[in-house]
Amino acid sequence: DADVTQTPRNRITKTGKRIMLECSQTKGHDRMYWYRQDPGLGLRLIYYSFDVKDINKGEISDGYSVSRQAQAKFSLSLESAIPNQTALYFCATSAPGGLAGNTGELFFGEGSRLTVL
Amino acid sequence: KQEVTQIPAALSVPEGENLVLNCSFTDSAIYNLQWFRQDPGKGLTSLLLIQSSQREQTSGRLNASLDKSSGRSTLYIAASQPGDSATYLCAVILYPGGKLQFGAGTQVVVTP
């Protein structure tokens, strides 16, 4: 099984619908992230969480919200989806860097492809 | 604001040639730099992570160098194979366990 699992892997929805993308991890990491990927733009950070009670906005958080239900679960919601939110969404995890043997390396899920019509 | 640039955006080479992929960043105050591979429609696979105190990292046919003072990292792939065809992304880690700032990637095609 994958260490970082995203569901659903593919979703087609209509403008105005509420969508939730879910992420779960078995790596035991405290830190979790949501990125979106658009052609030619690379990956951009939407939200990140350093522990269950710590949630922070990334560079493109408008139109999105998140919930950290447990150390292993981090969900991304689009309250009212719009076509320019069509993208490939990635969840990632990391352990805190700076500790012995820990480099802060990130591990990614397989991605969730969202299409908003 | 840290900006990460990858040039070229796309690259095509015949099998057997060495690949050289470039990554530049504007602020040398990085913690680490990580190289990823992405196959079409797939997630990101970590290839190499170079800590800011290191000059290079090697894994098999892959070698990544880091020059913080000039804001550059280079990924070398020796003796390329068709299976190396993918998009390669670099990302800088801004502080321990923190956010990554990504480049847009270099799409590589290795022709048989």
XYZ file of C-alpha atoms in Angstrom:
229
model
C 0.000 0.000 0.000
C 1.108 3.563 -0.698
C 2.475 5.580 2.202
C 0.405 8.611 1.145
C -3.043 7.843 -0.239
C -5.358 10.296 -1.951
C -9.039 9.823 -2.742
C -10.650 10.207 -5.163
C -8.015 9.831 -7.876
C -10.271 11.396 -10.484
C -13.358 13.565 -10.128
C -15.491 15.487 -12.568
C -17.921 17.972 -11.094
C -19.972 21.027 -11.992
C -19.504 24.666 -11.107
C -20.861 25.494 -7.661
C -20.613 21.995 -6.221
C -18.801 21.261 -2.973
C -15.877 18.889 -3.346
C -13.667 17.194 -0.765
C -10.323 15.592 -1.506
C -8.948 13.330 1.171
C -5.422 12.370 2.106
C -4.215 9.768 4.557
C -0.665 8.730 5.398
C 1.025 5.850 7.157
C 4.450 7.459 7.479
C 3.766 8.838 10.944
C 4.681 12.356 9.834
C 3.360 15.414 11.621
C 3.511 17.724 8.627
C 1.079 17.563 5.750
C 0.599 19.742 2.665
C -1.785 20.305 -0.214
C -0.415 21.447 -3.586
C -2.036 22.002 -6.949
C -0.282 21.508 -10.255
C -1.141 23.351 -13.452
C 0.674 22.949 -16.773
C 3.640 25.301 -16.990
C 3.183 26.590 -13.449
C 4.737 23.822 -11.406
C 3.307 23.020 -7.989
C 1.831 25.719 -5.806
C 1.115 25.372 -2.109
C -2.524 25.698 -1.035
C -2.446 24.867 2.695
C -0.099 23.173 5.111
C -0.345 21.782 8.620
C 2.520 21.142 11.008
C 0.366 19.264 13.489
C -3.307 18.622 14.205
C -3.854 22.052 15.761
C -1.697 24.023 13.361
C -3.043 24.952 9.915
C -1.575 27.610 7.656
C -2.445 29.188 4.332
C -0.142 28.737 1.414
C 0.297 30.982 -1.598
C -3.061 30.194 -3.251
C -5.542 29.401 -0.461
C -8.487 31.489 -1.741
C -11.453 29.268 -2.582
C -10.120 26.359 -0.533
C -10.390 25.154 3.051
C -8.784 22.265 4.910
C -9.398 20.031 7.876
C -6.799 18.059 9.832
C -8.930 15.336 11.368
C -6.019 13.393 12.827
C -2.261 13.184 12.496
C -2.719 10.852 9.549
C -5.578 12.645 7.748
C -5.715 15.987 5.954
C -8.664 16.955 3.745
C -8.980 19.712 1.176
C -12.392 21.206 0.400
C -13.646 23.383 -2.417
C -16.810 24.945 -1.034
C -18.098 26.086 -4.407
C -15.994 24.729 -7.241
C -15.185 26.899 -10.266
C -13.625 25.927 -13.616
C -10.228 27.518 -12.883
C -9.850 25.065 -9.997
C -9.478 22.321 -12.569
C -6.036 20.908 -11.778
C -4.053 18.009 -10.415
C -3.971 18.123 -6.615
C -1.236 16.559 -4.520
C -0.978 15.780 -0.844
C 2.472 15.505 0.716
C 3.960 14.734 4.117
C 7.241 15.363 5.872
C 8.837 14.996 9.242
C 10.345 18.062 10.871
C 13.823 18.714 9.587
C 16.809 19.630 11.663
C 16.627 16.516 13.782
C 19.268 13.803 13.674
C 18.797 11.730 10.564
C 15.859 13.786 9.334
C 16.282 15.918 6.253
C 12.765 17.298 5.914
C 12.255 15.323 2.713
C 8.731 15.405 1.292
C 6.738 12.381 0.180
C 3.851 12.743 -2.238
C 0.635 10.940 -2.970
C -0.365 9.885 -6.477
C -2.530 12.920 -7.023
C -6.230 13.694 -7.483
C -7.286 14.972 -10.876
C -10.221 17.374 -10.550
C -12.197 18.721 -13.474
C -14.778 21.444 -12.887
C -17.202 21.954 -15.764
C 10.230 35.864 -2.579
C 12.100 32.755 -3.582
C 11.743 31.896 -7.260
C 12.838 28.612 -8.775
C 13.516 28.324 -12.502
C 14.198 25.272 -14.632
C 15.678 25.631 -18.093
C 15.058 24.169 -20.580
C 11.352 23.469 -20.268
C 11.730 20.472 -22.569
C 14.613 18.326 -23.776
C 14.925 15.451 -26.219
C 18.037 13.278 -26.436
C 18.963 9.973 -28.073
C 19.418 6.966 -25.861
C 22.883 6.751 -24.321
C 23.526 10.456 -24.075
C 24.068 12.073 -20.715
C 21.305 14.363 -19.478
C 22.012 17.694 -17.786
C 19.070 19.416 -16.120
C 19.388 22.844 -14.563
C 17.658 24.456 -11.617
C 18.267 27.993 -10.382
C 16.903 29.791 -7.337
C 16.990 33.449 -6.402
C 17.616 33.296 -2.646
C 20.581 31.263 -1.438
C 19.094 30.942 2.068
C 17.680 27.491 1.471
C 17.606 24.550 3.839
C 17.635 21.712 1.314
C 16.994 21.091 -2.370
C 15.067 18.101 -3.652
C 14.820 16.625 -7.149
C 11.695 14.743 -8.213
C 10.589 12.701 -11.173
C 6.991 12.773 -12.423
C 5.541 10.407 -14.988
C 2.446 11.563 -16.929
C -0.631 11.600 -14.703
C 1.335 10.271 -11.752
C 2.638 11.542 -8.459
C 6.098 12.809 -7.657
C 8.885 10.395 -6.873
C 11.781 11.747 -4.854
C 15.114 11.181 -6.590
C 17.697 13.005 -4.530
C 17.783 15.433 -1.648
C 20.822 17.639 -1.146
C 21.247 19.248 2.220
C 22.446 22.848 2.181
C 25.768 21.806 3.705
C 26.424 19.332 0.881
C 27.847 19.919 -2.585
C 26.417 16.833 -4.274
C 24.466 13.625 -3.903
C 24.640 10.472 -5.991
C 22.273 7.579 -6.544
C 23.085 5.090 -9.276
C 23.196 6.929 -12.602
C 21.967 10.135 -10.992
C 24.161 12.866 -9.590
C 22.940 16.192 -8.271
C 25.165 19.122 -7.418
C 24.387 22.212 -5.401
C 26.084 25.612 -5.490
C 24.236 27.821 -3.032
C 26.368 30.887 -3.676
C 25.376 30.985 -7.331
C 21.847 29.717 -6.713
C 22.179 26.652 -8.913
C 21.639 22.927 -8.840
C 22.300 20.501 -11.667
C 20.933 16.997 -12.081
C 23.070 14.688 -14.226
C 21.667 11.432 -15.555
C 24.338 9.252 -17.092
C 23.761 7.041 -20.125
C 20.105 7.942 -20.567
C 17.502 5.281 -21.313
C 13.969 5.527 -22.750
C 12.680 4.749 -19.258
C 14.180 8.042 -18.085
C 11.540 9.904 -20.105
C 9.561 11.944 -17.592
C 9.268 15.436 -16.168
C 11.930 16.359 -13.641
C 11.188 18.960 -11.000
C 13.439 20.644 -8.512
C 12.232 22.223 -5.306
C 13.914 24.180 -2.579
C 13.025 23.601 1.041
C 13.014 26.963 2.715
C 13.436 25.880 6.327
C 13.574 22.609 8.268
C 10.527 20.487 7.532
C 8.921 23.419 5.807
C 7.407 24.334 2.505
C 8.843 23.556 -0.885
C 9.105 26.102 -3.657
C 8.920 24.288 -6.987
C 10.265 24.954 -10.426
C 7.950 24.325 -13.391
C 9.931 21.267 -14.441
C 11.883 20.001 -17.448
C 10.118 17.479 -19.674
C 12.621 14.904 -20.919
C 12.192 12.520 -23.839
C 14.837 9.873 -24.472
C 14.475 8.379 -27.949
C 15.571 4.794 -28.678
